[in-house]
XYZ file of C-alpha atoms in Angstrom:
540
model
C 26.367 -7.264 -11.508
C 28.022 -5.950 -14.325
C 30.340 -2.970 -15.579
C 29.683 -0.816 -18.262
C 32.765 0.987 -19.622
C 33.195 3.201 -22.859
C 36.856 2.729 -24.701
C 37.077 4.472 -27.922
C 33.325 4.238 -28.669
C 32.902 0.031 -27.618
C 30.875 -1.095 -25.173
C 32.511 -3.636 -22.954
C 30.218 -5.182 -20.580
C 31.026 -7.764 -18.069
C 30.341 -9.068 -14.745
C 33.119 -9.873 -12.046
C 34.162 -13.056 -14.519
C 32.765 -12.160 -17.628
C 34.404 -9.509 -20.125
C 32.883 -9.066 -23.641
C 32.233 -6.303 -26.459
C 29.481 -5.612 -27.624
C 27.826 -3.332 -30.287
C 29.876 0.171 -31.405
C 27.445 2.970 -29.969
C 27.716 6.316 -31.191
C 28.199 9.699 -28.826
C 24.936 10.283 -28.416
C 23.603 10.566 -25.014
C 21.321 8.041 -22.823
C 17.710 9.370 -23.822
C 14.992 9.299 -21.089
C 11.977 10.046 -22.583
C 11.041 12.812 -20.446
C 9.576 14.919 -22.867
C 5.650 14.088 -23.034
C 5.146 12.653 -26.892
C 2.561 13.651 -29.334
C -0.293 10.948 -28.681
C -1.833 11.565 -32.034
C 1.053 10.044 -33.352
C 0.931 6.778 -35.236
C 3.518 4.593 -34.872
C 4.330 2.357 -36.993
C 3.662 -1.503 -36.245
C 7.220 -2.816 -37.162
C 8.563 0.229 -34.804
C 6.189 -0.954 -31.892
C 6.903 -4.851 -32.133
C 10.531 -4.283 -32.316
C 10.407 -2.611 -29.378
C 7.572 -4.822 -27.332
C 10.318 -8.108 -28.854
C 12.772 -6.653 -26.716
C 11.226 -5.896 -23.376
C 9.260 -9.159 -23.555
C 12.878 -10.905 -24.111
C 14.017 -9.161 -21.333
C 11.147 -10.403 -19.201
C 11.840 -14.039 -20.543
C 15.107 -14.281 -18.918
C 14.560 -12.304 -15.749
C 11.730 -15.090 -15.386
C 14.320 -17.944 -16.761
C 15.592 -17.352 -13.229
C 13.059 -15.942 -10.811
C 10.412 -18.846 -11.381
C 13.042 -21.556 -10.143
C 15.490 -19.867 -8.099
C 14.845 -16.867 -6.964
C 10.440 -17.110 -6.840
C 10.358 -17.409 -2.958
C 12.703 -14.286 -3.282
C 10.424 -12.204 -5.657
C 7.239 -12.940 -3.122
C 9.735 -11.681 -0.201
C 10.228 -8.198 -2.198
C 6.576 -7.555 -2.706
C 5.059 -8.842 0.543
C 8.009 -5.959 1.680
C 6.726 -3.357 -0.681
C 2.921 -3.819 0.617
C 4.279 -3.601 4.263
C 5.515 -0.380 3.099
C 2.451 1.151 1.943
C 0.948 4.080 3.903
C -2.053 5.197 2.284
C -3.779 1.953 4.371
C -5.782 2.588 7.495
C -6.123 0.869 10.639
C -9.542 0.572 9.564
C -8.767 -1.111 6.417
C -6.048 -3.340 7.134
C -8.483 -4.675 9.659
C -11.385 -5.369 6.926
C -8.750 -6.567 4.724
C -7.132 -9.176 7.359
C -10.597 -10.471 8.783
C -12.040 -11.088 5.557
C -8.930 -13.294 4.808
C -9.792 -14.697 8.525
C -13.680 -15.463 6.877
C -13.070 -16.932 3.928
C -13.266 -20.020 2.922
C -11.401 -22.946 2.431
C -9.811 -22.391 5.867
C -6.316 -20.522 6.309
C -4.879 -22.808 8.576
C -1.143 -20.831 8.227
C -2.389 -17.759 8.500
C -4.732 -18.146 11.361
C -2.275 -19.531 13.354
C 0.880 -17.323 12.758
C -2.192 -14.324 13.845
C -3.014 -16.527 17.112
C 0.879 -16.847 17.583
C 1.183 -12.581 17.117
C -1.488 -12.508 19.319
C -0.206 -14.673 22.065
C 3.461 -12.866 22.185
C 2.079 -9.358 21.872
C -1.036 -9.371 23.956
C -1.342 -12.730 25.734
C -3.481 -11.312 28.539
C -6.321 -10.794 25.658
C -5.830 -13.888 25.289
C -5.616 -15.506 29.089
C -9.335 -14.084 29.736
C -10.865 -15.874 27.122
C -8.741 -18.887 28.138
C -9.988 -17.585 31.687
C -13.689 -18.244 30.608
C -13.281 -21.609 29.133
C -10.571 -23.149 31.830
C -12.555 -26.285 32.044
C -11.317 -27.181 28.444
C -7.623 -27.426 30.398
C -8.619 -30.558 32.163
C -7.599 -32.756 28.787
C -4.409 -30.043 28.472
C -2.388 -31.640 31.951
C -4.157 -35.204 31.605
C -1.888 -37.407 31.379
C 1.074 -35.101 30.717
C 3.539 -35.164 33.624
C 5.539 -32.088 32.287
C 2.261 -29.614 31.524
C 1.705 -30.089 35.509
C 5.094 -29.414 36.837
C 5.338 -26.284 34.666
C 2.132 -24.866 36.402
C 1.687 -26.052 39.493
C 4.960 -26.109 41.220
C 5.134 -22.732 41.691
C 4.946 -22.746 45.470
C 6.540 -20.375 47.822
C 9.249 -21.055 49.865
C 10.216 -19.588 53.330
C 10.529 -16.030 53.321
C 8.368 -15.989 49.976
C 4.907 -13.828 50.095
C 2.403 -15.876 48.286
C 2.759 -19.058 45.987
C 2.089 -18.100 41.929
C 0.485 -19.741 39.120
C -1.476 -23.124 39.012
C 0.121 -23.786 42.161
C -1.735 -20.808 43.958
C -4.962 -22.295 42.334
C -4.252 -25.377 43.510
C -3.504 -24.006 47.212
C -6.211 -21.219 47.269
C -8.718 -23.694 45.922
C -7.739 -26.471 48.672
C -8.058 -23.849 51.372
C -11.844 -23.321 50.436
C -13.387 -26.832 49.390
C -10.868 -28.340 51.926
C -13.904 -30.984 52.850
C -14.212 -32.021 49.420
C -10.571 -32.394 48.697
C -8.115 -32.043 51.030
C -7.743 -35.916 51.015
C -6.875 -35.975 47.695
C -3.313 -33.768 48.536
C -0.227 -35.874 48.079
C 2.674 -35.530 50.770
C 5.972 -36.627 49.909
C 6.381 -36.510 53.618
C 5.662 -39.676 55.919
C 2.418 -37.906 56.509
C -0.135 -35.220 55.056
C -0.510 -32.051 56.712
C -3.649 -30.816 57.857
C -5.393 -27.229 56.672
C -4.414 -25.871 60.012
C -0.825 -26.590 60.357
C -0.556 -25.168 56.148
C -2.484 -22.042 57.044
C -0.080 -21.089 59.426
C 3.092 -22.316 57.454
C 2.252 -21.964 53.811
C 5.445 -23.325 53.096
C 5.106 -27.059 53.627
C 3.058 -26.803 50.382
C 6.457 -27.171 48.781
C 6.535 -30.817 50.198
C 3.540 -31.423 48.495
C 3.676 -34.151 45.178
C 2.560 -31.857 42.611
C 2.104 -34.845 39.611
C -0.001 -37.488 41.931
C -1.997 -34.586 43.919
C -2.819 -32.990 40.065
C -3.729 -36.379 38.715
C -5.943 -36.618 41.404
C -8.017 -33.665 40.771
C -8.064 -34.823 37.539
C -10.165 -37.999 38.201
C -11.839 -37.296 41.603
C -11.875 -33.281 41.993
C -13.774 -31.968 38.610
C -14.809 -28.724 40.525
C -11.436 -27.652 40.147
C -11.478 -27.500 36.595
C -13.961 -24.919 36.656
C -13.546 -23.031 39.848
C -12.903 -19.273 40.029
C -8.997 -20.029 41.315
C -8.443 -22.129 38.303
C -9.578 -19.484 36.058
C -7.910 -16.564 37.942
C -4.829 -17.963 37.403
C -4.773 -18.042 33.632
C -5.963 -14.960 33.457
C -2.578 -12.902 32.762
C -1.850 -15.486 29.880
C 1.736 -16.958 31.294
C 0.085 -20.501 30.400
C 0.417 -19.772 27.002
C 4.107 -20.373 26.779
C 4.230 -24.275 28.235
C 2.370 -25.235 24.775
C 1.211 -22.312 22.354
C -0.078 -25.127 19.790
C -2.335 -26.672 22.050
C -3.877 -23.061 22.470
C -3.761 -21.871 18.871
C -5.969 -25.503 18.085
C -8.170 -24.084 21.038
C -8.682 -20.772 19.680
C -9.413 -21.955 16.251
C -11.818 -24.118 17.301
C -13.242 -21.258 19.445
C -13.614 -19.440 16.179
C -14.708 -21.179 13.731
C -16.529 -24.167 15.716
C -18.218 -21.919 18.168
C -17.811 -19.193 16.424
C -16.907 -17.674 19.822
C -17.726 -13.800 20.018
C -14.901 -12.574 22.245
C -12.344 -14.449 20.343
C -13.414 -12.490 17.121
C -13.099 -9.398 18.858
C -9.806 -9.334 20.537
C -8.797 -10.763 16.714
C -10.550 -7.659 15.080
C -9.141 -5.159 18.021
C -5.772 -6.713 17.351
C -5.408 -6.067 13.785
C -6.639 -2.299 14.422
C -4.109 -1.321 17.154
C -0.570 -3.170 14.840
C 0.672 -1.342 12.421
C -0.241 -2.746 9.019
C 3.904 -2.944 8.276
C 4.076 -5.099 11.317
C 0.848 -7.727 10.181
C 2.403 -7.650 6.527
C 5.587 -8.770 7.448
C 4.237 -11.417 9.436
C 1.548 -12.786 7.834
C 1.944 -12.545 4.166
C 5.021 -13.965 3.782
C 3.095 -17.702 4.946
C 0.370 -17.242 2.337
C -0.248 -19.377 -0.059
C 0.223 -18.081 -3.141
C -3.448 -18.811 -4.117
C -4.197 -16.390 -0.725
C -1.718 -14.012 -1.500
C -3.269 -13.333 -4.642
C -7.160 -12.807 -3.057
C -5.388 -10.782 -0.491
C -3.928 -8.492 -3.144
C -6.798 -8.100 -5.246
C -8.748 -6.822 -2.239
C -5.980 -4.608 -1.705
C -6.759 -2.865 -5.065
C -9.754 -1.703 -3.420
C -8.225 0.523 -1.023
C -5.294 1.876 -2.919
C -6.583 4.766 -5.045
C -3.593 7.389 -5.838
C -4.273 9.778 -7.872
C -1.923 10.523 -10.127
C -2.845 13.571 -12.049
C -2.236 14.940 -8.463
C 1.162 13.561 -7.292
C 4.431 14.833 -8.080
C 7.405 12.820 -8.456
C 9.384 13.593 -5.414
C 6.150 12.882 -3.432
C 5.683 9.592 -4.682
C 8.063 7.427 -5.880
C 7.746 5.528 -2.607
C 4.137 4.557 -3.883
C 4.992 2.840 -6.808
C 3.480 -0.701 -6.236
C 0.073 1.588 -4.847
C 0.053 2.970 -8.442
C 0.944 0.072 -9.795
C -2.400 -2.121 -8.164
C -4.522 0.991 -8.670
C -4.227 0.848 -12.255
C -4.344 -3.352 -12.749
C -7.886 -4.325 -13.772
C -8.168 -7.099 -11.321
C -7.436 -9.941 -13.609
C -3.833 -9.509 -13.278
C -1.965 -12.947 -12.440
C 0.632 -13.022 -9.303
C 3.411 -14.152 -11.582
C 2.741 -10.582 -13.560
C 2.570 -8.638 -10.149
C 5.529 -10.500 -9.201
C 7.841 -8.927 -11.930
C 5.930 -5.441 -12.018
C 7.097 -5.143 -8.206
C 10.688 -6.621 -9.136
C 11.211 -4.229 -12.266
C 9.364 -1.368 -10.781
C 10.419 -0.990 -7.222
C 13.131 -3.607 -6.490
C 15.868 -2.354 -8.891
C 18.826 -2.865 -6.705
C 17.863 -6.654 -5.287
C 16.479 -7.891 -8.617
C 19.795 -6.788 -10.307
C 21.914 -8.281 -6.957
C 19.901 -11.507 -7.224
C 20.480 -11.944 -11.071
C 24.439 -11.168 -10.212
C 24.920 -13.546 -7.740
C 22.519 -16.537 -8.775
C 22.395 -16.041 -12.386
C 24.728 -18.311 -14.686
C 27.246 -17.463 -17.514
C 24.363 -17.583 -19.910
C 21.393 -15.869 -18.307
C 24.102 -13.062 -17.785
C 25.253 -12.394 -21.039
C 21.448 -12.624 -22.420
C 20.611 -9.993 -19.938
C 23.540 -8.185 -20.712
C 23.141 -8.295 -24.525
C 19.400 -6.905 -23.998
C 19.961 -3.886 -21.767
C 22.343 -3.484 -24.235
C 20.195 -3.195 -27.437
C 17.190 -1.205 -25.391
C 19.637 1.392 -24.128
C 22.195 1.793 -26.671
C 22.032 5.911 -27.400
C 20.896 5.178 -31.158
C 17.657 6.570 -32.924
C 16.258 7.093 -29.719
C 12.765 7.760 -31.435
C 12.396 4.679 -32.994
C 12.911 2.593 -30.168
C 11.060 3.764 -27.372
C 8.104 6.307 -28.021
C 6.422 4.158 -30.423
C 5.787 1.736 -26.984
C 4.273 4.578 -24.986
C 2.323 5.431 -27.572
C 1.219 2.074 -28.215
C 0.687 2.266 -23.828
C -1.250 5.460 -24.217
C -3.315 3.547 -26.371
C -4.025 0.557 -24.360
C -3.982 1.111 -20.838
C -3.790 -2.250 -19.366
C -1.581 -3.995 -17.205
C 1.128 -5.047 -20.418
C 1.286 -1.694 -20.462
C 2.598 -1.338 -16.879
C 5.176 -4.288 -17.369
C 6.703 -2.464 -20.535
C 7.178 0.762 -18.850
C 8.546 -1.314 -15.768
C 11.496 -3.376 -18.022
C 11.964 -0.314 -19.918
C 12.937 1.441 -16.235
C 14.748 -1.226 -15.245
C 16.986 -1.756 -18.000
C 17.809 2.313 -17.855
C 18.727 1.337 -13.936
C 21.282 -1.389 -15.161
C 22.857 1.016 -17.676
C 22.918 4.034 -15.455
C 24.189 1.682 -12.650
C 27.216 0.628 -14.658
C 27.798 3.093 -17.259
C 28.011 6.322 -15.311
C 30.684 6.662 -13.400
C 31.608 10.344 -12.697
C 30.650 13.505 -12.273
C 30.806 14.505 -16.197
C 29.079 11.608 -17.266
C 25.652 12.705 -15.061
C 26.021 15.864 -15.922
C 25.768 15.133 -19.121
C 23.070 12.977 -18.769
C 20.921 15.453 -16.716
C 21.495 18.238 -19.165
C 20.714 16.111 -22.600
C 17.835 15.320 -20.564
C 16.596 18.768 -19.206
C 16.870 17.538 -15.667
C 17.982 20.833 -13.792
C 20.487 20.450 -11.113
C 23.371 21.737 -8.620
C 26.145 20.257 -6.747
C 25.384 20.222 -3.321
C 28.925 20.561 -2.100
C 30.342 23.915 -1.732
C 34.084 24.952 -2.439
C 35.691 26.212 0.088
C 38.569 28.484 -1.124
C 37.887 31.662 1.178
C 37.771 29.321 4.660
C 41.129 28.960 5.589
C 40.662 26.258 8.740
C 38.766 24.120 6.124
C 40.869 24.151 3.160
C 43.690 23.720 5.360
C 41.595 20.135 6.397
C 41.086 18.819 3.320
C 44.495 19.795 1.795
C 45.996 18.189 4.596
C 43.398 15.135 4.311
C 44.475 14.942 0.315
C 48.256 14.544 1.183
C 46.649 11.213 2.458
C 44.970 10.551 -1.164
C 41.552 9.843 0.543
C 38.094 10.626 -1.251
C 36.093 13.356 0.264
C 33.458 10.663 0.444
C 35.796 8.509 2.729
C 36.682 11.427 4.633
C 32.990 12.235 5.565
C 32.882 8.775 6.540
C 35.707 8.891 8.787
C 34.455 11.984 10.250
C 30.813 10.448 10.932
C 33.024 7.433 12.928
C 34.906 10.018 14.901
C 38.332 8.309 13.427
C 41.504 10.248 14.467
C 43.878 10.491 12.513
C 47.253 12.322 12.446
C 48.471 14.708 9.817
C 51.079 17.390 8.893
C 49.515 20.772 9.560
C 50.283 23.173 6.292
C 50.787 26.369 7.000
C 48.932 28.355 4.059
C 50.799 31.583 5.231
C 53.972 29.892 4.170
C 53.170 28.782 0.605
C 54.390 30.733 -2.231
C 51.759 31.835 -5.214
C 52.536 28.504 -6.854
C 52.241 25.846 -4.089
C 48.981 27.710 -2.999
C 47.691 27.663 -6.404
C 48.762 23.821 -6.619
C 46.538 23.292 -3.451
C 43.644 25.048 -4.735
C 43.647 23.584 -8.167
C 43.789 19.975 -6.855
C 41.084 20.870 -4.507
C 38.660 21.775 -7.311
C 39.523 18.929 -9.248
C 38.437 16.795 -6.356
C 35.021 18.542 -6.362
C 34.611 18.558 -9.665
C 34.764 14.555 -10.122
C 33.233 13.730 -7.310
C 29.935 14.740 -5.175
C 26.742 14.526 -4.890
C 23.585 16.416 -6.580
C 20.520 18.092 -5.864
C 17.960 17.628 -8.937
C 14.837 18.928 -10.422
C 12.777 15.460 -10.268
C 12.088 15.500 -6.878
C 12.017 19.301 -6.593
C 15.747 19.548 -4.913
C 14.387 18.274 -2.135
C 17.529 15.154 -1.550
C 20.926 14.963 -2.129
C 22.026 12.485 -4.639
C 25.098 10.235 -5.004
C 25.948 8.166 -7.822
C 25.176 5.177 -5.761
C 21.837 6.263 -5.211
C 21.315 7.803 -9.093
C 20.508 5.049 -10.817
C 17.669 3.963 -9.027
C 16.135 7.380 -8.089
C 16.109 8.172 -12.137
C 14.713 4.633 -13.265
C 12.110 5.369 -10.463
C 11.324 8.838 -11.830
C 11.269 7.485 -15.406
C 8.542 4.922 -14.862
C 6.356 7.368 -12.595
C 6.382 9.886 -15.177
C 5.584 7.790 -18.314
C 2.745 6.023 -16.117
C 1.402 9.593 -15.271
C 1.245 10.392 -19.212
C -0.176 7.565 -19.993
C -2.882 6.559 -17.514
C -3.766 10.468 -16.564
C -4.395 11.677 -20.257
């Protein structure tokens, strides 16, 4: 979205057609705020609002866009970031879903993109209640010439062991109550066949007229509509796919008209046995936003981290669960919107803003990153606003910390570059690390790999990559026995110099537990920022 680069001491900050200065900054290193303030501090009120004008300008044009363009967008990242939560239970997702399912007004959407889960994943659940109440299918193929072809022309042919679907209920049910309807089977021949002569060569059913003999039944043969074949043969759920509105209506009216026990059941069994990343993706994505927000208030309820407990590398996958934990319920979507956004979408929201966001809304974003990240009197700009957070407590407090995260991603994202620049940044900031790349000087068959590899100017990133894709490639084999002091001492020295600006880190905020890249640096030590001031300040 845009590029940060340092030439003698100015800023210049632009996206791919954008190019501006900006301030002079001085020398002084990107400040974290990792170091826990003094809370008995007072800070001064002109020290707090200048920095609360800011972040709340900030949020003003991140919203500038989101609300119009890119709102649908926002509700997609945090309907993603609850399916990722793990803390929830089958047990809970399943209070959480039905009481959704109970509520009134009626959710129309959701109910039926459940029904429609429910019918692709498990439709024999859902042919046995259809099973049970197969008389309601007589107004399903009445009148509708393509309902009846689709089930009951399913006869077998020569060779063929037994006929299948509506057409075996149709056959089987013939067979039985043959006095009561056997008159009422269409032939397309010049004459009908009689039970005897079918018995013994179930195939002439297939000369039968499936539309006139159903149509029939319809209006002289009621029996049928309610007979053990009938039922038998919806029983495995295949009916389901001719017209899977028709049944969703059905089952709603099962529901919430007889409030039908055994459709509530195989509902409530159904939303204990998916996984609650599967039912989240699905179904909160249709919500209205009015639903969305009941649904996440309830949620509060069964999110409880505790945060005195956590450590940073063991949570900052759980930053929305902290985040709802610690809102007091009267939160507004819009505000869980951009908490979500700033807090745990880094990358997309930043993406989004590049690629949708105009001249203007660019440079304004650009121009406040700018002035909350710029490496001057770091005190004055930021600890007065987690003191002013230790203070309060609420929810404002939440979004602060969140835009204050954020902007540090966009700078880090752009601004660092190499090696020495995160080095420097982890040391200013007392973030202990160590490259996690080794040098190999003593293992001849390896240095003689990369030094061939570097006669092709590659990265060692793109040569891990072309390792990983089992790429061949041809090279000239060097022969480090024939290298005099100097050449060998060339080789050696440029492979150092490749390790040294390049690689990737292992760090002290997650307890050298992953490897980081640049890439991946920006966003792991936003992340790490905001979980550690929200541990200060609502753990104190």
């Amino acid at each position: 979205m845009y590029a940060f680069r340092k030439t003698n001491h100015t800023l210049i900050f632009f996206p791919q057609t954008l190019a501006s200065v900006s301030d002079t900054v001085s020398d002084i290193m990107l400040q974290l705020f990792l170091s826990q303030p003094s809370w008995k501090e007072n800070a001064t009120d002109e020290s707090v609002e200048m920095g609360k004008a800011l972040l709340n300008e900030l949020e003003s044009v991140i919203w500038s866009l989101m609300l119009v363009e890119g709102r649908s967008e926002c509700r997609l990242w945090l309907c993603n970031a609850v399916a990722e939560m793990r803390s929830i239970t089958p047990r809970n997702q399943r209070e959480l879903f039905m009481t959704l399912l109970r509520s009134k007004p009626l959710k129309q959407p959701l109910i039926g993109q459940l029904l429609q889960l429910l019918f692709q994943k498990e439709p024999q659940k859902a042919g046995l209640i259809i099973a049970k109440k197969c008389f309601l299918l007589e107004n399903f193929f009445k009148g509708n010439r393509n309902r009846i072809l689709q089930w009951f022309s399913y006869f077998a042919g020569t060779g063929y062991v037994d006929h299948t679907k509506g057409a075996k209920a149709l056959s089987q049910f013939a067979f039985v109550n043959r006095d009561i309807c056997w008159e009422e089977l269409e032939w397309k021949g010049k004459h009908g066949q009689s039970p005897a002569m079918v018995a013994t060569k179930p195939h002439y059913f297939l000369d039968l007229d499936v539309e006139r003999t159903v149509e029939n039944f319809l209006e002289y043969v009621p029996e049928f509509w309610s007979s053990k074949e009938f039922a038998e043969s919806l029983r495995d759920g295949d009916i389901l796919t001719i017209d899977n509105n028709f049944f969703i209506n059905m089952f709603v009216d099962l529901m919430y008209k007889d409030n039908l026990k055994e459709v509530w059941e195989i509902i409530d069994e159904f939303l204990n046995e998916q996984s609650f990343s599967f039912l989240c993706q699905h179904l909160l994505i249709i919500l209205e936003e009015e639903d969305l927000m009941v649904f996440l208030d309830l949620l509060q309820s069964y999110v409880k981290p505790s945060l005195q407990k956590m450590d940073c590398h063991d949570s900052l996958d759980q930053l929305l669960e902290i985040i709802l934990s610690k809102c007091n319920g009267n939160n507004s979507l819009d505000q869980l919107l951009l908490l979500n956004a700033v807090a745990t979408q880094s990358r997309q929201l930043m993406r989004f803003i590049r690629e949708e966001g105009s001249q203007e809304q660019k440079e304004k974003v650009k121009h406040v990153i700018f002035q909350i990240c710029k490496p001057t009197s770091p005190k004055d700009r930021f600890t007065p606003i987690l003191r002013e957070c230790f203070r309060r407590k609420s929810s404002e407090s939440i979004k602060w910390l969140g835009l204050q995260s954020w902007a540090f991603y966009c700078y880090l994202s752009e601004d660092y570059r190499n090696s020495s620049s995160w080095e420097n940044l982890f040391a200013c900031n007392n973030i202990s690390f160590r490259k996690s790349k080794t040098y190999p000087i003593l293992d001849h068959d390896q240095l003689q790999e990369e030094s061939e590899f570097e006669q092709d100017n590659r990265s060692a990133r793109n040569k891990r990559k072309k390792r990983q894709k089992h790429r061949k490639k041809k090279r000239r084999d060097i022969d480090f026995e024939e290298l005099n002091g100097d050449e060998f001492a060339d080789v050696i020295t440029n492979r150092l110099e490749l390790y040294s600006t390049s690689g990737d880190w292992l760090l002290s905020t997650d307890g050298y537990s992953s490897t980081w890249s640049s890439a991946d640096l920006p966003e792991h030590i936003s992340k790490h920022c905001f979980f550690t001031w929200m541990k200060w300040v609502f753990t104190e």
